[in-house]
Structures are given as structure tokens and as C-alpha cells.
PDB file of C-alpha atoms in Angstrom:
ATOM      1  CA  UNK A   5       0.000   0.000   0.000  1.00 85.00           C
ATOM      2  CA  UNK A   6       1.162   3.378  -0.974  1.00 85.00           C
ATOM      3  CA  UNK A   7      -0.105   6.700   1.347  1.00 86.00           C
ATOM      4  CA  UNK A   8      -1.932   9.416  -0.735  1.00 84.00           C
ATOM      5  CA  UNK A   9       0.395  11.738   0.564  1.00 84.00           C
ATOM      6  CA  UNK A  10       3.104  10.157  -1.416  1.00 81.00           C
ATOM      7  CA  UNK A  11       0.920  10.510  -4.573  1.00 89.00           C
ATOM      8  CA  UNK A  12       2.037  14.568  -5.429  1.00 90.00           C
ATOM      9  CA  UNK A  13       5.844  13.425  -4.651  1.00 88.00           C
ATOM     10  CA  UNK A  14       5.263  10.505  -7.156  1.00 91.00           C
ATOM     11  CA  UNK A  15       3.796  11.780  -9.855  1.00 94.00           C
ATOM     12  CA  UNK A  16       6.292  15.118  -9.585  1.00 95.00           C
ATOM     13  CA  UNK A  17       9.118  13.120  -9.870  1.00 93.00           C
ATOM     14  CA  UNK A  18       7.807  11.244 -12.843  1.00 95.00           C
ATOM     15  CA  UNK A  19       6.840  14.390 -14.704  1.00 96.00           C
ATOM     16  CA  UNK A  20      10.179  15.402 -14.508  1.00 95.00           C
ATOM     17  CA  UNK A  21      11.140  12.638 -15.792  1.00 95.00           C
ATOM     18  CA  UNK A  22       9.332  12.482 -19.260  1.00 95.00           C
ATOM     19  CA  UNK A  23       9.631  16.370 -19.266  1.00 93.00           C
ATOM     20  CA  UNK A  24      13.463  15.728 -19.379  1.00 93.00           C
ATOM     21  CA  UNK A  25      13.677  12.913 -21.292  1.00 92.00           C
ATOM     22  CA  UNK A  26      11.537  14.707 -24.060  1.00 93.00           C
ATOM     23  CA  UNK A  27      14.429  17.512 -23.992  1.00 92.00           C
ATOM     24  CA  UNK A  28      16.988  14.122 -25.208  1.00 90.00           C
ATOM     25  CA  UNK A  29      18.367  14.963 -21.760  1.00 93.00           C
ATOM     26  CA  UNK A  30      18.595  11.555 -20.236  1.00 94.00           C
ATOM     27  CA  UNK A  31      20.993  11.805 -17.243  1.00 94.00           C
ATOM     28  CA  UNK A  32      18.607  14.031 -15.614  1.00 96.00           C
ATOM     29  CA  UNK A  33      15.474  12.147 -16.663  1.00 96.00           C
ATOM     30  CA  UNK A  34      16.959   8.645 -14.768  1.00 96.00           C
ATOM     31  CA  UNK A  35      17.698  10.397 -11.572  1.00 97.00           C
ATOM     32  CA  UNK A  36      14.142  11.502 -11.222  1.00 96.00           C
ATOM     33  CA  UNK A  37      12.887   8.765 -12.407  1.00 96.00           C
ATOM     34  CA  UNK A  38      15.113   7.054  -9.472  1.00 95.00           C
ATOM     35  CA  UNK A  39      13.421   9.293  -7.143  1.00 93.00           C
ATOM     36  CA  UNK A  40      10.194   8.335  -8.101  1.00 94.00           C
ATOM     37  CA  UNK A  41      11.186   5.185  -7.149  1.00 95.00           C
ATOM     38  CA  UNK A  42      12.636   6.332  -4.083  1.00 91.00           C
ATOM     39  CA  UNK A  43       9.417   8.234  -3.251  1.00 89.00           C
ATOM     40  CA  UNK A  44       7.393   5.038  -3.394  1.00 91.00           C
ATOM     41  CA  UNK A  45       9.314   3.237  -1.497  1.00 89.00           C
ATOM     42  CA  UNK A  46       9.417   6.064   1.613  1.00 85.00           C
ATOM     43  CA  UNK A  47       5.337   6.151   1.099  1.00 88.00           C
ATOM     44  CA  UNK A  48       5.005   2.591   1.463  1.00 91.00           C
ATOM     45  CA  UNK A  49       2.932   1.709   4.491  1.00 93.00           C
ATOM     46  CA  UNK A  50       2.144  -2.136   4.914  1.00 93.00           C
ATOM     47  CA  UNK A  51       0.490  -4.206   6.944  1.00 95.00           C
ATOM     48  CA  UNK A  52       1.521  -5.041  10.411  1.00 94.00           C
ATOM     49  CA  UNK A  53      -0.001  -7.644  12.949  1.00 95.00           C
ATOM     50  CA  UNK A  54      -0.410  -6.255  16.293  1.00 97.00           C
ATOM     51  CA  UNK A  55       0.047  -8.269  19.329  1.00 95.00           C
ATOM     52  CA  UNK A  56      -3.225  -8.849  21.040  1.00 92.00           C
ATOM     53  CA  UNK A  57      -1.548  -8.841  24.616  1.00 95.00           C
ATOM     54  CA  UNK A  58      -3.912  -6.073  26.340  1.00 94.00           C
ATOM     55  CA  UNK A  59      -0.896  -5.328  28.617  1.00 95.00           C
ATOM     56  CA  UNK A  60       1.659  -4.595  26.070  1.00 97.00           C
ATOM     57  CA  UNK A  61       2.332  -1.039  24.638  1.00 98.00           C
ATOM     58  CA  UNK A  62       3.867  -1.179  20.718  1.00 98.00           C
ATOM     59  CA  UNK A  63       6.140   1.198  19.084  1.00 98.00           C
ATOM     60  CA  UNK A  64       4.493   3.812  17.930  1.00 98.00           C
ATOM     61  CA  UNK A  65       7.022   4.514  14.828  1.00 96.00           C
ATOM     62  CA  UNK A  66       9.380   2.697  12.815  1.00 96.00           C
ATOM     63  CA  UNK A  67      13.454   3.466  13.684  1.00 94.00           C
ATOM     64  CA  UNK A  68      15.794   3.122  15.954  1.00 96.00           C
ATOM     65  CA  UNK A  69      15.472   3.965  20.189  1.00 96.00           C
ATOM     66  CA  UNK A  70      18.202   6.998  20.780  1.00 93.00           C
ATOM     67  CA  UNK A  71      16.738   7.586  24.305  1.00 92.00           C
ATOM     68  CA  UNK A  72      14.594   6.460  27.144  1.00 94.00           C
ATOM     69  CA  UNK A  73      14.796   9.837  29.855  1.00 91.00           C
ATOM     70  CA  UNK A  74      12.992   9.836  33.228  1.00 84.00           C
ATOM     71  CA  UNK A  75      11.348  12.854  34.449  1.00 71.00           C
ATOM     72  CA  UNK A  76      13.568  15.718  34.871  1.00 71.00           C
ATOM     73  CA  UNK A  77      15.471  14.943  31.976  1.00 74.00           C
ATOM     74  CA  UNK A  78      13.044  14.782  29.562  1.00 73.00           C
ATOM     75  CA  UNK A  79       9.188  16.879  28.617  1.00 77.00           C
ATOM     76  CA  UNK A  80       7.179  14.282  30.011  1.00 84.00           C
ATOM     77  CA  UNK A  81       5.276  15.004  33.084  1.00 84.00           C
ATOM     78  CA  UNK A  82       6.022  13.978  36.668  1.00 89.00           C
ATOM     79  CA  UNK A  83       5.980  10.385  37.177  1.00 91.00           C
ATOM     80  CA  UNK A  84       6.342   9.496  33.296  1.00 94.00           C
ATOM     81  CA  UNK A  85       9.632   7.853  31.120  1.00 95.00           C
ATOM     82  CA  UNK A  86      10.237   8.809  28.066  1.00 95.00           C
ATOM     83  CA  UNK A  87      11.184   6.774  24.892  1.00 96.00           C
ATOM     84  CA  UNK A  88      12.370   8.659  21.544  1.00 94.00           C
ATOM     85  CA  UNK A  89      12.285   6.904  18.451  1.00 95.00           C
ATOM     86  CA  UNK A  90      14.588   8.470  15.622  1.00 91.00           C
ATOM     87  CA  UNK A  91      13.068   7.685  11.905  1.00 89.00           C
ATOM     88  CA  UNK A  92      15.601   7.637   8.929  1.00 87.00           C
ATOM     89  CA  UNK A  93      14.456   8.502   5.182  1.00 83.00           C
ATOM     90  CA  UNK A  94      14.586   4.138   4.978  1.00 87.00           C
ATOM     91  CA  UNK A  95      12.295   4.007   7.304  1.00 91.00           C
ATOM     92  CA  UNK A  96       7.985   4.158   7.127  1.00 92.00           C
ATOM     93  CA  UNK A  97       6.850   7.180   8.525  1.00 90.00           C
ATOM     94  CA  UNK A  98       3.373   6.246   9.264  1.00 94.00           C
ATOM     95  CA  UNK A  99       2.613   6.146  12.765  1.00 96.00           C
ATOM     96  CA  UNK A 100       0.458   3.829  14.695  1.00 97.00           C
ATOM     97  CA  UNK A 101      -1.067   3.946  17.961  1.00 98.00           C
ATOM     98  CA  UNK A 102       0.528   2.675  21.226  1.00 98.00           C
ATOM     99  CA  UNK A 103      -2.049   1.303  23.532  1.00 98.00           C
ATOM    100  CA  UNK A 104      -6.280   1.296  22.966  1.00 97.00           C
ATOM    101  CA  UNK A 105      -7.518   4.502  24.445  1.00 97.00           C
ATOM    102  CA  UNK A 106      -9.024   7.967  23.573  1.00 98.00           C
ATOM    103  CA  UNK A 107      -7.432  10.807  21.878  1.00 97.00           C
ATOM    104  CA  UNK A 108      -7.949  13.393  24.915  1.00 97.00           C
ATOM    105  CA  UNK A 109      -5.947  16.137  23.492  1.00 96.00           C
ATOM    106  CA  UNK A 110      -4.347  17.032  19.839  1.00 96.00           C
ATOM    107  CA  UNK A 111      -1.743  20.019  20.077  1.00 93.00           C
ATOM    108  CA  UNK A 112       0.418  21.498  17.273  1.00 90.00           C
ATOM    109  CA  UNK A 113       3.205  23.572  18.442  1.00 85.00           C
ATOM    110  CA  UNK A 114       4.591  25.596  15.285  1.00 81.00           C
ATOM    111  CA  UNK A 115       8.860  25.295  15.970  1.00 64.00           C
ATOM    112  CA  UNK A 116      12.119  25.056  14.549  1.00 69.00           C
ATOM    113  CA  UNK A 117      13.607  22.918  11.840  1.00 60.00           C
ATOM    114  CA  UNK A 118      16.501  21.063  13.106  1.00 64.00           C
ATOM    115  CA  UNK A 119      17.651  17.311  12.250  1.00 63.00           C
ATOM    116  CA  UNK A 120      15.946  15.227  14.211  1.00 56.00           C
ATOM    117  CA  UNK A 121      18.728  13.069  15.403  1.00 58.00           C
ATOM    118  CA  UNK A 122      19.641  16.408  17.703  1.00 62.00           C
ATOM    119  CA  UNK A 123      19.306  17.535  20.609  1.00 63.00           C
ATOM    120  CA  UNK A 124      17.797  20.583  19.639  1.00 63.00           C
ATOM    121  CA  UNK A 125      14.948  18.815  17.831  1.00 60.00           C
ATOM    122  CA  UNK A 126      13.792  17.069  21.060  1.00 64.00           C
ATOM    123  CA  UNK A 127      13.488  20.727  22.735  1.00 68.00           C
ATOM    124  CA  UNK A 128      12.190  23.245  19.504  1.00 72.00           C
ATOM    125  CA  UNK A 129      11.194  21.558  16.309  1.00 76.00           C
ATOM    126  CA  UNK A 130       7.287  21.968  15.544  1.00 82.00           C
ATOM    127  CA  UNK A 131       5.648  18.901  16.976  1.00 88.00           C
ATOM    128  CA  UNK A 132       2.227  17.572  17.151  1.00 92.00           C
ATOM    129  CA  UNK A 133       1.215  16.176  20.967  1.00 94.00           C
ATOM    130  CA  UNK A 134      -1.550  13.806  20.964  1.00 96.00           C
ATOM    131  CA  UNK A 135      -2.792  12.671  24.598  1.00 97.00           C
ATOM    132  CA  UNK A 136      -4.218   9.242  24.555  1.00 97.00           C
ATOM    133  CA  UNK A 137      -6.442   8.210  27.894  1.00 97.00           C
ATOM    134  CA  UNK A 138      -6.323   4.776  28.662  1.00 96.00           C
ATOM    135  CA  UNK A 139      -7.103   2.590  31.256  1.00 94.00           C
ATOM    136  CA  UNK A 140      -3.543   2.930  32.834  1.00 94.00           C
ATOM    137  CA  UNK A 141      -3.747   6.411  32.614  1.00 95.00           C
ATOM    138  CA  UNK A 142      -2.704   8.749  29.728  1.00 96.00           C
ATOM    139  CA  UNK A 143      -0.301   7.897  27.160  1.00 97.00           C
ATOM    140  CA  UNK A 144       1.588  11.285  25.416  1.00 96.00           C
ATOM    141  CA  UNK A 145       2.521  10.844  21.586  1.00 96.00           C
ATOM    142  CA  UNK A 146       5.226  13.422  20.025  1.00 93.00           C
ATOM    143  CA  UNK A 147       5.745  13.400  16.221  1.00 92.00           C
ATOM    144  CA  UNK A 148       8.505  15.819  15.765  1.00 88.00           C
ATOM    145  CA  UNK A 149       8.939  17.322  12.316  1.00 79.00           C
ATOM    146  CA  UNK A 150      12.329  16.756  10.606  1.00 66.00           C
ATOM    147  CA  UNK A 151      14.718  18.579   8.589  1.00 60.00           C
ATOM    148  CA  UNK A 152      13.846  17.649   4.960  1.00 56.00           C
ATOM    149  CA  UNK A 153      10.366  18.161   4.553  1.00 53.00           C
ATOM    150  CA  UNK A 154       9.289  19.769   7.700  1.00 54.00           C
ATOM    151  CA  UNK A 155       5.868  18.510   7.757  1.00 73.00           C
ATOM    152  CA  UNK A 156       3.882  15.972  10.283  1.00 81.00           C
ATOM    153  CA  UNK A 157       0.755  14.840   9.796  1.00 85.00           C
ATOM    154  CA  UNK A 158      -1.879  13.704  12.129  1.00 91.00           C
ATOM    155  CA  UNK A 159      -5.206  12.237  11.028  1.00 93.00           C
ATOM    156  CA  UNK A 160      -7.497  11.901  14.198  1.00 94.00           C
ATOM    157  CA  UNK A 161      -9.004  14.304  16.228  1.00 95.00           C
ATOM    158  CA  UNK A 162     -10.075  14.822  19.631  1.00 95.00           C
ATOM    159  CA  UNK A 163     -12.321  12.378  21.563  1.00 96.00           C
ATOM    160  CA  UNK A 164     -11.978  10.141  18.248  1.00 97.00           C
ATOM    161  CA  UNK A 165     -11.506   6.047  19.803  1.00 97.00           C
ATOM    162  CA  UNK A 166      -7.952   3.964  18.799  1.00 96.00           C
ATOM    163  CA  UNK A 167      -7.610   0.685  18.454  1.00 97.00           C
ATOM    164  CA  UNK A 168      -3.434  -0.364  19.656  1.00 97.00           C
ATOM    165  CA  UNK A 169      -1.699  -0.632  15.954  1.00 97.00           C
ATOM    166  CA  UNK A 170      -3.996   1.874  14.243  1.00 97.00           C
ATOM    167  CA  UNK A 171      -2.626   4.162  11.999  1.00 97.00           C
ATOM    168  CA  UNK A 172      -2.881   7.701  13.473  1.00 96.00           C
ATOM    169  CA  UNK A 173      -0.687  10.299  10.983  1.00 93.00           C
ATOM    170  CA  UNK A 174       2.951   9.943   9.287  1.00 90.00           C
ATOM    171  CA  UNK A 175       5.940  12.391   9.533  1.00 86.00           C
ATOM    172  CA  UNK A 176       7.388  12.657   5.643  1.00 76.00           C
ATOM    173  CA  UNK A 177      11.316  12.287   5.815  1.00 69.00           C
ATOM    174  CA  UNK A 178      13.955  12.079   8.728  1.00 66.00           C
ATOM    175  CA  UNK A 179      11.945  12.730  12.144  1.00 82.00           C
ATOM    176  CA  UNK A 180      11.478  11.597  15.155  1.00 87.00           C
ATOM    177  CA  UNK A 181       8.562  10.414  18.079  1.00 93.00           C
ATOM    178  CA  UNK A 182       8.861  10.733  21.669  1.00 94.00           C
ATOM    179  CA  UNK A 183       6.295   8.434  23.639  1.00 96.00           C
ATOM    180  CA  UNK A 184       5.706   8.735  27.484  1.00 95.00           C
ATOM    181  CA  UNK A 185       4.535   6.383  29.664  1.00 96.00           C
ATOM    182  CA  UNK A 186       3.248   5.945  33.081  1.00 95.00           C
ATOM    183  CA  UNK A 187       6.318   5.031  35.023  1.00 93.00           C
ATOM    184  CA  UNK A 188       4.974   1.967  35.992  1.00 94.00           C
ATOM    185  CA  UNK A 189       5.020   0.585  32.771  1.00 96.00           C
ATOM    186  CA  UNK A 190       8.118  -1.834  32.672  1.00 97.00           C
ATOM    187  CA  UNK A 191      10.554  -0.749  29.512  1.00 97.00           C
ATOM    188  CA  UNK A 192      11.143  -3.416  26.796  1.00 97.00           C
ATOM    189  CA  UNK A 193      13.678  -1.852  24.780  1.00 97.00           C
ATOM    190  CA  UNK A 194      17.309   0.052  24.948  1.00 97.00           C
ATOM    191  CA  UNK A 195      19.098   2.576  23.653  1.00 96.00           C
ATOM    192  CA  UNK A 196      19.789   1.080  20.125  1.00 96.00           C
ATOM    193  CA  UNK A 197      17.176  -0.955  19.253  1.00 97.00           C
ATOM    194  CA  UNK A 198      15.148  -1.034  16.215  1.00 98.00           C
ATOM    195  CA  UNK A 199      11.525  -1.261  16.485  1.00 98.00           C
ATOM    196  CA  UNK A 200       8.154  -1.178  14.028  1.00 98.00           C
ATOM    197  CA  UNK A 201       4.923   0.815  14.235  1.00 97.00           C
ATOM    198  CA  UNK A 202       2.691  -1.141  15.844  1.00 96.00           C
ATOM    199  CA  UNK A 203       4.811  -4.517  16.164  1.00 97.00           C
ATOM    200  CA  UNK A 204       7.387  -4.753  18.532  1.00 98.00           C
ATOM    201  CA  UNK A 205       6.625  -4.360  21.925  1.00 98.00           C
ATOM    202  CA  UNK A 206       8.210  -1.431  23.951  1.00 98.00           C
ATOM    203  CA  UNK A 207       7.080  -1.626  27.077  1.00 97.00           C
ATOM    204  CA  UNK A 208       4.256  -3.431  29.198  1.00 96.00           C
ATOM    205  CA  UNK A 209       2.533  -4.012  32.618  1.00 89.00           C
TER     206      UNK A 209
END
């Protein structure tokens, strides 16, 4: 399955292509037609199983773990840990939800640009917050807009009902999603680790 957001990239890139390859100039017709290809594959967004386990909480983005921060070090409120999930250009960018709950709150926080690998990205790149209430309390949900495209996207709304594994928004190119979680919930995962939206398992009861 390819995301309609993709779609514009797509058929940009393959414009270009025949517009540039009507002009006998080839070189620059294959290299966006490569990107075309490269654009489908970044918009790709398949099918996952989600474990049925009602006390497990999944990834809620594809990448790699770069930091699980206790309260104090990281936004999360009081009596929350923090896992951040860095997404590279190879990864999918759509994002699924954690746990079964409520969206309580949706807030977009207009920010800075920087690559989301830093430091600075955690503390002032635009970022959508979604608040999920569940029956362990709520669940916070950062997507963090990246470098490259600058652009999150979230689909659901306030009060809307999510199913753990369903897909919520996407962030297009390198980004990054902080989760937090009730500091009860026991941590699954390290500092390193690759995970999937809505597959692995990064923490549970």
C-alpha cells in the first residue's frame, strides 16, 4: 500500500522525468525517475499484525530507540519515562497507535527545523502532541517534524476512539517520536534498538 500523501511526490518526480527525457536529456530524466522510485518506497505503508496482549504497549514509529529519559530529563510530566524513536528517510513514517484509548488532546506547536537526530529537535522543532487516555492512565505521543520536509501529519481528532496498531498520521522524511509512559510501565527496549509501528513491543505491565 502506498499513502496518498506520497501521490504529489510521485507523480512530480515522474513528470520530470518524461519532461526531461523529451528535452533528449537523459541523465537528468533517470535520476528523477530514481526518485520516483525512491518516493514510493518512503510512502510505502504495509500491513503489520499487532500483538493482542492487552498489557503490552507497541512502538508507535518505525526506527531506531536513541533515548529512554525519566522525568527531569526529559518533557514528560512527573511520574512518566520517556522513549524517543529516531526515523531515517529508509524508514515508514506512518505512525500507529501505542495502547487502545481515547485521543484526549491534539496540540500542534509551530517550531524550529533542526535534524531530528539532535538535541535541539527534542526541545524546539514543531511537533504535534496527541494525549491518549487509557485505562492505565494517559499515554503522550510526540511526532517531531524533521529537517527535509518539515511537515507531520496527524489524522485523528479529539475524543476520536484507537484501536493499539492503528494508523494515526505519518511524519514525511527524517523525524522523530517521543512516547511517554506511566512510570509503571516496565521498559522493553534500549538505547539502540530497532523497532516497528505497531509490532514490537516497547514496554508493558
Amino acid at each position: 500500500m502506498i499513502r496518498k500523501e506520497g501521490l504529489p511526490y510521485i507523480g512530480g518526480a515522474l513528470f520530470l522525468s518524461s519532461f526531461f527525457y523529451l528535452l533528449w536529456l537523459e541523465p537528468v530524466a533517470i535520476a528523477f525517475a530514481i526518485l520516483s522510485l525512491f518516493f514510493l518506497y518512503f510512502f510505502r505503508d504495509p500491513e503489520r499484525t499487532t500483538p493482542a496482549d492487552p498489557n503490552v504497549v507497541v512502538s508507535p514509529a518505525d526506527g531506531k530507540v536513541i533515548s529512554i529519559r525519566q522525568h527531569g530529563e526529559s518533557l514528560c510530566d512527573k511520574g512518566y519515562t520517556e522513549i524517543s524513536i529516531f526515523m531515517s528517510p529508509f524508514d515508514v513514517h506512518v505512525n500507529r497507535a501505542p495502547f487502545d484509548g481515547i485521543v484526549k488532546e491534539v496540540v500542534y506547536t509551530p517550531g524550529k527545523f533542526f535534524s531530528a537526530f539532535k538535541e535541539k529537535a527534542y526541545r524546539e522543532n514543531e511537533n504535534i502532541k496527541i494525549t491518549i487516555q487509557t485505562q492505565h492512565g494517559d499515554i503522550v505521543v510526540r511526532q517531531v517534524a524533521g529537517f527535509v520536509a518539515r511537515r507531520a501529519v496527524c489524522w485523528i481528532k479529539e475524543g476520536d476512539s484507537l484501536n493499539k496498531g492503528e494508523r494515526f498520521g505519518m511524519i514525511k522524511f527524517s523525524s522523530r517520536v517521543d512516547i511517554c509512559l506511566p512510570s509503571f510501565f516496565k521498559i522493553n527496549v534500549k538505547v539502540g534498538d530497532k523497532v516497528k509501528a505497531g509490532k514490537n513491543i516497547i514496554a508493558s505491565i
